[in-house]
Coordinates of C-alpha atoms in Angstrom, one line a residue:
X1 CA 5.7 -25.8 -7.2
X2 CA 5.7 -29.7 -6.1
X3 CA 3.6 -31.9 -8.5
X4 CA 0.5 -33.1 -6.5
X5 CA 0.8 -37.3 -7.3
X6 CA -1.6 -38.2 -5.2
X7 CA -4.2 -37.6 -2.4
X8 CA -5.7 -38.5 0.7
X9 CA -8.4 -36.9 2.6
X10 CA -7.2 -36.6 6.5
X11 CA -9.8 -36.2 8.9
X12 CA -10.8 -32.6 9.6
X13 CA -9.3 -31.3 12.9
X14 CA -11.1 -28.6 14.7
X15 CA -9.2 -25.4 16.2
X16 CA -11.9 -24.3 18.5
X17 CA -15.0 -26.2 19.6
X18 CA -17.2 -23.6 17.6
X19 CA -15.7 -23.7 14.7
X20 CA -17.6 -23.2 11.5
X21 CA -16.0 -24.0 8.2
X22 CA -14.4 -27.7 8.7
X23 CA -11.2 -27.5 6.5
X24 CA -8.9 -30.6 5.3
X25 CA -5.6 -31.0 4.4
X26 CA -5.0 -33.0 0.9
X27 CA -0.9 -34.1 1.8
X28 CA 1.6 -34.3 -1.6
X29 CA 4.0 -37.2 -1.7
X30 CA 6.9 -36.7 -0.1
X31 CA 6.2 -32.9 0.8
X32 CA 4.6 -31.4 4.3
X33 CA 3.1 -28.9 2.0
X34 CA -1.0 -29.8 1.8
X35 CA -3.4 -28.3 -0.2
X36 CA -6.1 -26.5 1.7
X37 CA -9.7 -27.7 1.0
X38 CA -12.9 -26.7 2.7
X39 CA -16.3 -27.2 2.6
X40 CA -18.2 -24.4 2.1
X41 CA -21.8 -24.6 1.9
X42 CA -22.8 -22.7 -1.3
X43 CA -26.3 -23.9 -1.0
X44 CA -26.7 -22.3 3.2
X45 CA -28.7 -19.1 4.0
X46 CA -25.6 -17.7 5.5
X47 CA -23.8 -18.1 1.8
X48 CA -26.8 -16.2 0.5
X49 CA -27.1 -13.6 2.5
X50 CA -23.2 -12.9 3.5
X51 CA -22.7 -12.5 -0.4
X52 CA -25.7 -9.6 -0.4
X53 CA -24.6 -7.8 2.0
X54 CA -20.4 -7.9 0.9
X55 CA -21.3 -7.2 -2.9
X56 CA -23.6 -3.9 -2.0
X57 CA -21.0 -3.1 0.2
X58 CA -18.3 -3.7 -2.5
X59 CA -20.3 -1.6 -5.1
X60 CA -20.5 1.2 -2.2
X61 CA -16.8 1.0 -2.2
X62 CA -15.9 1.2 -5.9
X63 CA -18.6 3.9 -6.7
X64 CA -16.7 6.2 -4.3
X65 CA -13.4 5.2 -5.8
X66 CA -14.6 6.0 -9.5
X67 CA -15.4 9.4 -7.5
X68 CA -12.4 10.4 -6.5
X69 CA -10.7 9.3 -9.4
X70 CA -12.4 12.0 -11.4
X71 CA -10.1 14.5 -9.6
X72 CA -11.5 18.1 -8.8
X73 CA -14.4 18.0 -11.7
X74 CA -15.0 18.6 -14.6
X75 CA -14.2 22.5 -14.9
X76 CA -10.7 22.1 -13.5
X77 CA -10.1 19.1 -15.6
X78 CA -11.0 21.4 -18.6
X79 CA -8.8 24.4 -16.9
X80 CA -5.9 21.5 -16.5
X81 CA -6.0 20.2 -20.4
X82 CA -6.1 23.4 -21.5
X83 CA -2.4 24.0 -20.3
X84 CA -1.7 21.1 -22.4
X85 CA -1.2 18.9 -19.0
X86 CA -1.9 15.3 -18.5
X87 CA -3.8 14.2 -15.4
X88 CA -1.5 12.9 -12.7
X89 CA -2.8 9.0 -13.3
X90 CA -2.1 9.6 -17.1
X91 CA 1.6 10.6 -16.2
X92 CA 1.9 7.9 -14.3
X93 CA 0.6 5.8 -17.2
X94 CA 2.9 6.9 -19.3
X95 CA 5.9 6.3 -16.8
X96 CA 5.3 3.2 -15.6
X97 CA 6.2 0.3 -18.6
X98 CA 3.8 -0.3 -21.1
X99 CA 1.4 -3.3 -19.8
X100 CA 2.1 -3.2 -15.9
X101 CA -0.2 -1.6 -13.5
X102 CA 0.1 0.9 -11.2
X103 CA -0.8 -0.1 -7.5
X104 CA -2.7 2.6 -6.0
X105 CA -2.3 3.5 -2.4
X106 CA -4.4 5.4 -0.1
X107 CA -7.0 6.1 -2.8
X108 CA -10.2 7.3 0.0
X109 CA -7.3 9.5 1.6
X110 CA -9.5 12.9 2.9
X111 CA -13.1 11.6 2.1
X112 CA -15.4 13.7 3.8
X113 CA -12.9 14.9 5.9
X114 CA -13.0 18.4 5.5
X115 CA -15.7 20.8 4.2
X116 CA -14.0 21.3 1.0
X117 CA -14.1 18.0 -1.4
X118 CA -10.6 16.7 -1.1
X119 CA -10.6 13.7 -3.2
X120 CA -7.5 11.2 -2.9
X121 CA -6.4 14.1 -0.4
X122 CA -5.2 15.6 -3.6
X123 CA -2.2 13.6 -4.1
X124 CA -1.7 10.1 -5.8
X125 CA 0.9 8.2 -4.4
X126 CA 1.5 3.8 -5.5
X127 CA 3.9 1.6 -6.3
X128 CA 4.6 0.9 -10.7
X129 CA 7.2 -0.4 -12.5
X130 CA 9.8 0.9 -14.3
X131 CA 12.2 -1.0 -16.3
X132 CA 11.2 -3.9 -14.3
X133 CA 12.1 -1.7 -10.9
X134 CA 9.7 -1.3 -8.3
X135 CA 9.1 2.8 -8.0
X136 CA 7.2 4.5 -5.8
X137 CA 5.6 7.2 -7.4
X138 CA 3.7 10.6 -6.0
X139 CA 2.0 12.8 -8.1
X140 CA 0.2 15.7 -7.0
X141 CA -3.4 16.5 -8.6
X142 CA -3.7 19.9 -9.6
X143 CA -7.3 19.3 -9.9
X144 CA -7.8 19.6 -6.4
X145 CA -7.0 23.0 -4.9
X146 CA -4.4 23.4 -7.1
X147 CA -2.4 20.4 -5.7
X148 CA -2.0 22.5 -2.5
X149 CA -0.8 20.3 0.8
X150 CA -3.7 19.9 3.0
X151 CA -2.8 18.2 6.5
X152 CA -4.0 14.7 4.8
X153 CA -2.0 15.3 2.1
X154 CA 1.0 15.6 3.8
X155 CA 0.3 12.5 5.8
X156 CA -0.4 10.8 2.5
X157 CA 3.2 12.0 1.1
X158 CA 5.0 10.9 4.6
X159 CA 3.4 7.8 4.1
X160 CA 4.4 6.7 0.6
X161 CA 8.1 8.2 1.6
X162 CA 7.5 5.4 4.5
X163 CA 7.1 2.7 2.7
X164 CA 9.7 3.6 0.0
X165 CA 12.3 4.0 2.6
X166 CA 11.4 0.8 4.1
X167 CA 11.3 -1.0 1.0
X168 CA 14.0 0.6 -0.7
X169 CA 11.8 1.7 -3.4
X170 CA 13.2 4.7 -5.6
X171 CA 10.5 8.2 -5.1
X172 CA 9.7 9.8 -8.1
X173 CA 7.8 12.6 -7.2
X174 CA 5.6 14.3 -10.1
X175 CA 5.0 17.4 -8.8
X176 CA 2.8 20.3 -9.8
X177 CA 1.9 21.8 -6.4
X178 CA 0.8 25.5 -5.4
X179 CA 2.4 24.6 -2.2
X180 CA 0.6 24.3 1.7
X181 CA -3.0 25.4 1.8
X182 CA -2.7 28.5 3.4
X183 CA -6.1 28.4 5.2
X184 CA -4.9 25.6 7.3
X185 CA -0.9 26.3 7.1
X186 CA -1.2 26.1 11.0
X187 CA -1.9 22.2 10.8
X188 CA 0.2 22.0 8.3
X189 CA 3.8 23.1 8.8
X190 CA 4.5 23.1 12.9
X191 CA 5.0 19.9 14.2
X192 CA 7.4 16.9 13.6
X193 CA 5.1 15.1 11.3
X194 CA 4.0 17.7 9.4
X195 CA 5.6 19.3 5.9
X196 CA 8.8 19.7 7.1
X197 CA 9.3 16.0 7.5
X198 CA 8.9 15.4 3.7
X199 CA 12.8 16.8 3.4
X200 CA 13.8 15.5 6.2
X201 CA 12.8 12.2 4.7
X202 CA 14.2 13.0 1.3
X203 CA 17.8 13.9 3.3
X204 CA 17.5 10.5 4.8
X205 CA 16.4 8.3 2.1
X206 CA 19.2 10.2 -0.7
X207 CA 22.1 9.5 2.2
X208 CA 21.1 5.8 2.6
X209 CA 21.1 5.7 -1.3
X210 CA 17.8 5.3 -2.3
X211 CA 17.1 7.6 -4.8
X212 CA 15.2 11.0 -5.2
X213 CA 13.9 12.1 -8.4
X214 CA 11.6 15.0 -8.7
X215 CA 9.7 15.6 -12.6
X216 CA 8.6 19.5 -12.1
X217 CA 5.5 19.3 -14.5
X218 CA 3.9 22.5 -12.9
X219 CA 4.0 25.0 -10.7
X220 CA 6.1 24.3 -8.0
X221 CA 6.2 27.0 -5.5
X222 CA 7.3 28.3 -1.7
X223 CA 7.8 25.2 0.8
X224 CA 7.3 23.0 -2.3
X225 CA 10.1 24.3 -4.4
X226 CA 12.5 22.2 -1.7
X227 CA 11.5 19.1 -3.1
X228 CA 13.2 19.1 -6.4
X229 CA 15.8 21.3 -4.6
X230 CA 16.7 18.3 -2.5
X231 CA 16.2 15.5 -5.2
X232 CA 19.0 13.7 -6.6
X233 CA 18.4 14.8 -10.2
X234 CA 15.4 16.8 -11.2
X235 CA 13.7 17.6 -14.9
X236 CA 11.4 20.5 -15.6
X237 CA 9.0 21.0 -18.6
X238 CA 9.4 23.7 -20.9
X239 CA 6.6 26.2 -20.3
X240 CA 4.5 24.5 -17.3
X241 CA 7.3 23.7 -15.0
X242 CA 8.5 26.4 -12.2
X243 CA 10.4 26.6 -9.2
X244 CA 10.7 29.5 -6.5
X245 CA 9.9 30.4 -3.4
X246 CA 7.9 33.4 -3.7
X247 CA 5.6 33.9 -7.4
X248 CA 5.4 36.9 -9.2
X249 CA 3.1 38.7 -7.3
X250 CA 4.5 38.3 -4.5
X251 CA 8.2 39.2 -5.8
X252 CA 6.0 42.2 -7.0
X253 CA 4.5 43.5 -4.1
X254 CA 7.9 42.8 -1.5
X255 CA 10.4 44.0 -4.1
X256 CA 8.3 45.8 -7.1
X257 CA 10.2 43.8 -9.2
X258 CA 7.7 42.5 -12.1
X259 CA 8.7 39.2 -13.7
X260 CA 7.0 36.1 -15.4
X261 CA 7.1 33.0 -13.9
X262 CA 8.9 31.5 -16.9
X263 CA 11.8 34.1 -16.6
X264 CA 11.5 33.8 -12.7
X265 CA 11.6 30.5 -12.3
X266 CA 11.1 28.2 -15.5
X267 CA 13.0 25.4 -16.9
X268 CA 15.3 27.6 -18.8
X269 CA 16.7 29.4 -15.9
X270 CA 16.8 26.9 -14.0
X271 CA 18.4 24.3 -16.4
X272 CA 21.3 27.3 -18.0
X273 CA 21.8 29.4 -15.3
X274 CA 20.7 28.0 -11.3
X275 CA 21.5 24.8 -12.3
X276 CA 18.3 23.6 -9.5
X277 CA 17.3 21.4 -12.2
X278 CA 19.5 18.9 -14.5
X279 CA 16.7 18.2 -16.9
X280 CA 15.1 20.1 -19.4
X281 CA 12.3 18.7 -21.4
X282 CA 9.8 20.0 -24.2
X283 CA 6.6 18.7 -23.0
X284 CA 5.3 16.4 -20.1
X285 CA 6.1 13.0 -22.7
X286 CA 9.5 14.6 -22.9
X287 CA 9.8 14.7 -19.2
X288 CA 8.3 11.0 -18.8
X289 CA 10.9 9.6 -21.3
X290 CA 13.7 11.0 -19.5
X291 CA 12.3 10.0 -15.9
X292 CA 11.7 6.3 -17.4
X293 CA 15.7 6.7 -18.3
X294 CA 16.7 7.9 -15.4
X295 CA 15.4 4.5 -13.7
X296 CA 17.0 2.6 -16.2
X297 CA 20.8 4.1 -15.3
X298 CA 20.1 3.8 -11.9
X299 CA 22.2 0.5 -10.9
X300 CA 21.2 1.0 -7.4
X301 CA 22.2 -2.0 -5.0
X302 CA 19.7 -3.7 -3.3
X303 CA 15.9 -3.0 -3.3
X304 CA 13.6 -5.0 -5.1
X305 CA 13.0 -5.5 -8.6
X306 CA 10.2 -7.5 -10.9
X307 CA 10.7 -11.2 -11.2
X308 CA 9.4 -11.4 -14.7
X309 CA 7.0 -13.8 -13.7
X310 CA 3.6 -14.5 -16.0
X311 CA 0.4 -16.1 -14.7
X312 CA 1.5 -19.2 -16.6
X313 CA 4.7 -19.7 -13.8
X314 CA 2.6 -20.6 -10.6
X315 CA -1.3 -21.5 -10.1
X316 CA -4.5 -19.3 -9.6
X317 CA -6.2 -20.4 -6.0
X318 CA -8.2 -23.7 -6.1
X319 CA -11.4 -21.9 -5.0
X320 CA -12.5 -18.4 -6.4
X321 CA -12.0 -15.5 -4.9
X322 CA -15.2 -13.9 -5.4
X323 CA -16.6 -16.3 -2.4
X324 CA -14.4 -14.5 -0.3
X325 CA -17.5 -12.2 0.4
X326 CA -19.5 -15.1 1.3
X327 CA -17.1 -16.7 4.4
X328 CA -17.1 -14.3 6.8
X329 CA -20.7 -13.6 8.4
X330 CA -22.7 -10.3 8.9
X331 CA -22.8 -11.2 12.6
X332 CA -19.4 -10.1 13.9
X333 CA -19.8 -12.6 17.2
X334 CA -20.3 -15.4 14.7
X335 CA -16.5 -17.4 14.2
X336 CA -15.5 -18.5 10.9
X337 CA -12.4 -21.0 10.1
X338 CA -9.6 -18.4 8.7
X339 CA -8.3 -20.8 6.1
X340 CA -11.2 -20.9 4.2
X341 CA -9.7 -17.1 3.4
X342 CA -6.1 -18.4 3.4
X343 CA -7.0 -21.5 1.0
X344 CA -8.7 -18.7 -1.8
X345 CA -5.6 -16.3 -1.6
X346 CA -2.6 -18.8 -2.2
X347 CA -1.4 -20.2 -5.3
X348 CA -2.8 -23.5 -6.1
X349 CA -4.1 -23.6 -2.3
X350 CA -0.7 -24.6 -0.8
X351 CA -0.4 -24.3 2.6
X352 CA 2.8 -25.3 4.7
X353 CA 1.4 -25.3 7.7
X354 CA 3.8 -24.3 11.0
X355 CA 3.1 -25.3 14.5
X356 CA -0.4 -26.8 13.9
X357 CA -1.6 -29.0 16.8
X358 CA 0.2 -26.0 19.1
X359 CA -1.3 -22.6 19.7
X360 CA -4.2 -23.6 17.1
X361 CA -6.1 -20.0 17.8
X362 CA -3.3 -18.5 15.6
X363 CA -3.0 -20.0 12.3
X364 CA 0.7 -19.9 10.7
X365 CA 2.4 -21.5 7.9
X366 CA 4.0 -20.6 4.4
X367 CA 2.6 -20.6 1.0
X368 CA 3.2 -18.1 -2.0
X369 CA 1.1 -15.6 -3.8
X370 CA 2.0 -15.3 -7.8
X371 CA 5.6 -17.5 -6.6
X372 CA 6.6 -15.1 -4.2
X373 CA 6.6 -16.6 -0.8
X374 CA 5.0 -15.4 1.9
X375 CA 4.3 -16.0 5.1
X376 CA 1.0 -16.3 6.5
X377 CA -0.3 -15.2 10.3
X378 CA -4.4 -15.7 10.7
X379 CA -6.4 -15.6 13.6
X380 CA -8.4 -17.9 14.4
X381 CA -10.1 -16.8 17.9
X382 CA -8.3 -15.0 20.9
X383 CA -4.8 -15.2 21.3
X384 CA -3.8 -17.4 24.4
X385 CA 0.3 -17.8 25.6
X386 CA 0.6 -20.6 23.1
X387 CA -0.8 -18.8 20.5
X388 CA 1.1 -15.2 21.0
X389 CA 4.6 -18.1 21.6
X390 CA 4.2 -19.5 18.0
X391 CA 3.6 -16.0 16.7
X392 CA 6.6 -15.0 17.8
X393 CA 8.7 -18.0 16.9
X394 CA 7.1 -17.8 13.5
X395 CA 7.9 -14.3 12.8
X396 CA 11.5 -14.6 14.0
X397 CA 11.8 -17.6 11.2
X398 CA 10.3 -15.4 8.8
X399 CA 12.7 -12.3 9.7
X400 CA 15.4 -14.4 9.3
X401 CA 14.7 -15.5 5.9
X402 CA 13.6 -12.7 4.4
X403 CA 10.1 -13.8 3.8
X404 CA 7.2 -11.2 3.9
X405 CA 4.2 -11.2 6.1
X406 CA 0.4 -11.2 5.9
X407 CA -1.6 -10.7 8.5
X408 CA -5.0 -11.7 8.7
X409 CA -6.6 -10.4 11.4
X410 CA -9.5 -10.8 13.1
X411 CA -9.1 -10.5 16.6
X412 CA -10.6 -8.9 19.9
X413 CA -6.9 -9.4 21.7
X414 CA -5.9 -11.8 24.3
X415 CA -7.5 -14.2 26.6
X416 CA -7.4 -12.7 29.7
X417 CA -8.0 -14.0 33.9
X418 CA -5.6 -15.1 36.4
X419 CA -4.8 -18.1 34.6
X420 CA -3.8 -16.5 31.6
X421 CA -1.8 -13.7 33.7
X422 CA 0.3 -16.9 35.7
X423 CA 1.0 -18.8 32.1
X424 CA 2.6 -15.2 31.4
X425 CA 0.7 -13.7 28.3
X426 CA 2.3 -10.8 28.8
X427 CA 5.5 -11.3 27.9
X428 CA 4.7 -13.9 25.2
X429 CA 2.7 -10.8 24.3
X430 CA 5.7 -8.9 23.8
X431 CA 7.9 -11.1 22.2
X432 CA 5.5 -11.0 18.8
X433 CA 5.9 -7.0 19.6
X434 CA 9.6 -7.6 19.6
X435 CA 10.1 -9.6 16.1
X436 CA 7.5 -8.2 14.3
X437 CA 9.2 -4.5 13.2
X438 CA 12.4 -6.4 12.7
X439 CA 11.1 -7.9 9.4
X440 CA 13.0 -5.9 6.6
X441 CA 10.9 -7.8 3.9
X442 CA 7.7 -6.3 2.6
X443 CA 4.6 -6.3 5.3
X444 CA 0.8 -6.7 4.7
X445 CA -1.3 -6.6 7.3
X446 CA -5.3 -7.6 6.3
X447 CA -8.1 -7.0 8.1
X448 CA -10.1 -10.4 7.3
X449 CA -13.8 -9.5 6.2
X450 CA -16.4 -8.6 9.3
X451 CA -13.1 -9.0 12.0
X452 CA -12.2 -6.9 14.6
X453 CA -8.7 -5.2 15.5
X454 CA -7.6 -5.0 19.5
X455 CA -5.1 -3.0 20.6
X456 CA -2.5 -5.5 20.8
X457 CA -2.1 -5.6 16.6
X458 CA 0.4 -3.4 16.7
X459 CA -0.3 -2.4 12.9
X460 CA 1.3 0.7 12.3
X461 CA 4.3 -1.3 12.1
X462 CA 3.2 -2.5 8.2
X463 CA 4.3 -1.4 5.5
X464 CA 1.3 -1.6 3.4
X465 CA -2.3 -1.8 4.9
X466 CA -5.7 -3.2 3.0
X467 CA -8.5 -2.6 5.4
X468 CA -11.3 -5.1 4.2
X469 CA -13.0 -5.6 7.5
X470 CA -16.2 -3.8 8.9
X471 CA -14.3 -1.2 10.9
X472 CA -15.6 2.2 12.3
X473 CA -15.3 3.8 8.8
X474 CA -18.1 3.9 6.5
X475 CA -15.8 2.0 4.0
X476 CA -15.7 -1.4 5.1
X477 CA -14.7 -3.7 2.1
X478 CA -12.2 -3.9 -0.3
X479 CA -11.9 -6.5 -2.6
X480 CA -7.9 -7.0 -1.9
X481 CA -7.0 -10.8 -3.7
X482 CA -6.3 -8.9 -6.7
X483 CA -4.1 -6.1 -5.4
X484 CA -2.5 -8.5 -3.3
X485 CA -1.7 -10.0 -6.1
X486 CA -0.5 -7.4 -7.9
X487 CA 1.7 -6.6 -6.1
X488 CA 3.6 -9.8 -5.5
X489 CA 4.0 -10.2 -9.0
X490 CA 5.8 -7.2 -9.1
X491 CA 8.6 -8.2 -6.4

């Protein structure tokens, strides 16, 4: 990062006439790179009573994600240990290297969704490291139903396989799965979407080689025995791990054939005499260690891998990031300036600001987050034609070098009238539409705090969502700067 020599205050330039954070630019010598600086009143009403409401709604948020981290309860955790089994965030623990974290995805996936507690829809899925390669990694929780596929869980799965394929992140799949949940196999199987596509996927994803590894730590029956099937290598446990489409009973009451599930389908047939699996391990830890090494051999081209980067190579924000509870307000119809935000999630507070005196509803411009560069797309009011142009020309710059995107939205869509339908909205409209999936690079899209998301965001196109506005959800905050973070460290 450019040594900052010397500064000079400019004068503060307002974006729209009701603007309410003013926000100037400190310039560095010989750089068009300026540190953002605002001026936050800490000692307002507004500070006060913004920072109430965002930290109950915070605590709200984190007391339900200590929830369903506890898995099914207590009883089937006991049930689970007693097989000698680790929990499925403990395996990841151990597969992920020692002193990285494990960036959890989806985490409130099912809450309250069905009548049955579902939590994390029964299946963990995130991004960890292994041997300094971005993985992503789904593990299914026993815990819950048995690690049976609910609808939500298969939407979680397709998801993760998503972003992994997009990203060109290896899948490890720990799985210990009863299968589909049989109740609701009707939502579960028929359509494209549904638990067929998680094959399909893995087909896909092993033929544009990006690899499929499948650690059978359980029971892995019916629909779900395809997925180590169709994994590039696969490693069952000695004991715990199985594989077959139909389970004793069932091989008992179609065939009267009565057989264990160790000699049916266990690691030792599978390993000596089917050859399904390529693997055998003694324990889960076995298992772990020989997924870890697996990673190591892999020499895959392409797809990222973890800089190596420590706090100590680029700077922490200027401002903290706590006070970005405090910034936005309660009332939803009240604007706030979005680089107060931008200026709290960038290191050092380094903004290289694109296109500023044109379009100035949209807010664009470069920075990095933990030395990875990104670039930056904030709203800051409705888009007009100049607006959705420099969008589009911004993105374009961004596809073509590489450089992820953030999106902070907060947005009720575009101007509209007969003077905005002449100047042509429309299509400038459509040219942000156009650019925007062409982005290989890693997307975020974020929902900046109390904002609003039209129909014209288009973000199902991301590849990884935070949704820390007030939406329609009872979950409305998510304190995001960290995982953010997080995860740009890992690139």
């Amino acid at each position: 990062m450019l040594r900052i020599w010397t500064t000079r205050r400019l004068a503060s330039q307002c974006l729209i006439p009701w603007r309410m954070f003013p926000t100037t630019l400190i310039s560095t010598r010989n750089s068009s790179i300026g540190i953002l600086h605002d001026t936050l009143d800490r000692n307002s009403d507004s500070y006060t009573r913004n920072s109430k409401v965002m930290d109950e709604l915070v605590s709200q948020l984190h007391s339900h994600i200590l929830k369903v981290m506890e898995g099914g309860g207590p009883e089937a955790v006991k049930r689970h240990r007693s097989r000698n089994k680790l929990l499925p965030r403990e395996r990841i623990d151990h597969l992920i290297d020692p002193g990285s974290s494990f960036f959890e995805l989806c985490q409130l996936a099912g809450h309250e969704l069905y009548q049955e507690s579902l939590p994390s829809g029964g299946i963990v899925i995130g991004i960890g490291i292994i041997h300094k390669r971005l993985c992503m990694l789904v593990a299914n929780d026993p815990t819950v139903k048995g690690g049976s596929y609910f609808p939500i869980t298969v939407k979680k799965h397709l998801r993760a396989q998503e972003i992994a394929a997009q990203c060109k992140l290896p899948c490890i799949y720990l799985v210990d799965s009863g299968g589909a949940f049989l109740p609701k196999q009707a939502e579960v199987f028929p359509d494209k979407e549904n638990f067929g596509r998680i094959f399909y996927n893995q087909a896909v994803m092993s033929s544009e080689s990006i690899p499929q590894i499948a650690l059978v730590l359980g029971s892995c029956t019916a629909g779900g025995a395809y997925i180590p099937a169709m994994a590039d290598v696969s490693v069952m446990v000695k004991g715990n791990g199985t594989i077959f489409l139909a389970g004793p009973p069932l091989v008992k009451a179609a065939t009267g054939e009565e057989v264990s599930a160790e000699d049916l389908g266990g690691a030792t047939i599978h390993c000596r005499t089917s050859g399904v699996s390529d693997y055998f391990a003694h324990d889960e830890l076995h298992a772990l260690a020989i997924g870890r090494d697996i990673v190591k051999n892999l020499h895959m081209a392409g797809g990222p891998e973890v800089s190596g980067q420590t706090r100590a190579d680029y700077k922490e924000p200027l401002y903290d990031v706590k006070e970005l509870r405090t910034i936005a307000p309660t009332d939803l119809k009240q604007p706030f300036d979005v680089r107060s935000i931008i200026a709290r999630i960038l290191d050092g507070s380094e903004f290289d600001e694109f296109k500023k005196l044109y379009g100035t509803t949209l807010v664009t411009g470069f920075g990095r987050i933990c030395g990875q560069p990104v670039g930056i797309l904030g709203n800051n009011g409705i888009l007009f034609m100049e607006s959705a142009q420099k969008g589009a020309h911004f993105i374009e710059l961004c596809t073509q070098r590489n450089i992820p995107l953030i999106f902070l939205q907060n947005i009720t869509g575009f101007m509209v009238g007969s003077k905005s339908e002449a100047s042509g909205i429309a299509k400038a409209g459509a040219k942000m539409d156009l650019f925007w999936p062409l982005n290989s690079s890693w997307q975020s899209i974020i929902r900046t705090f109390c904002g609003t998301l039209s129909l014209h965001s288009n973000y199902p196109y991301s590849m990884i969502q935070f949704i820390s506005s007030q939406d329609h959800s009872s979950y409305r905050w998510k304190l995001w700067s960290w995982q953010l973070c997080n995860v740009w460290t890992c690139i």
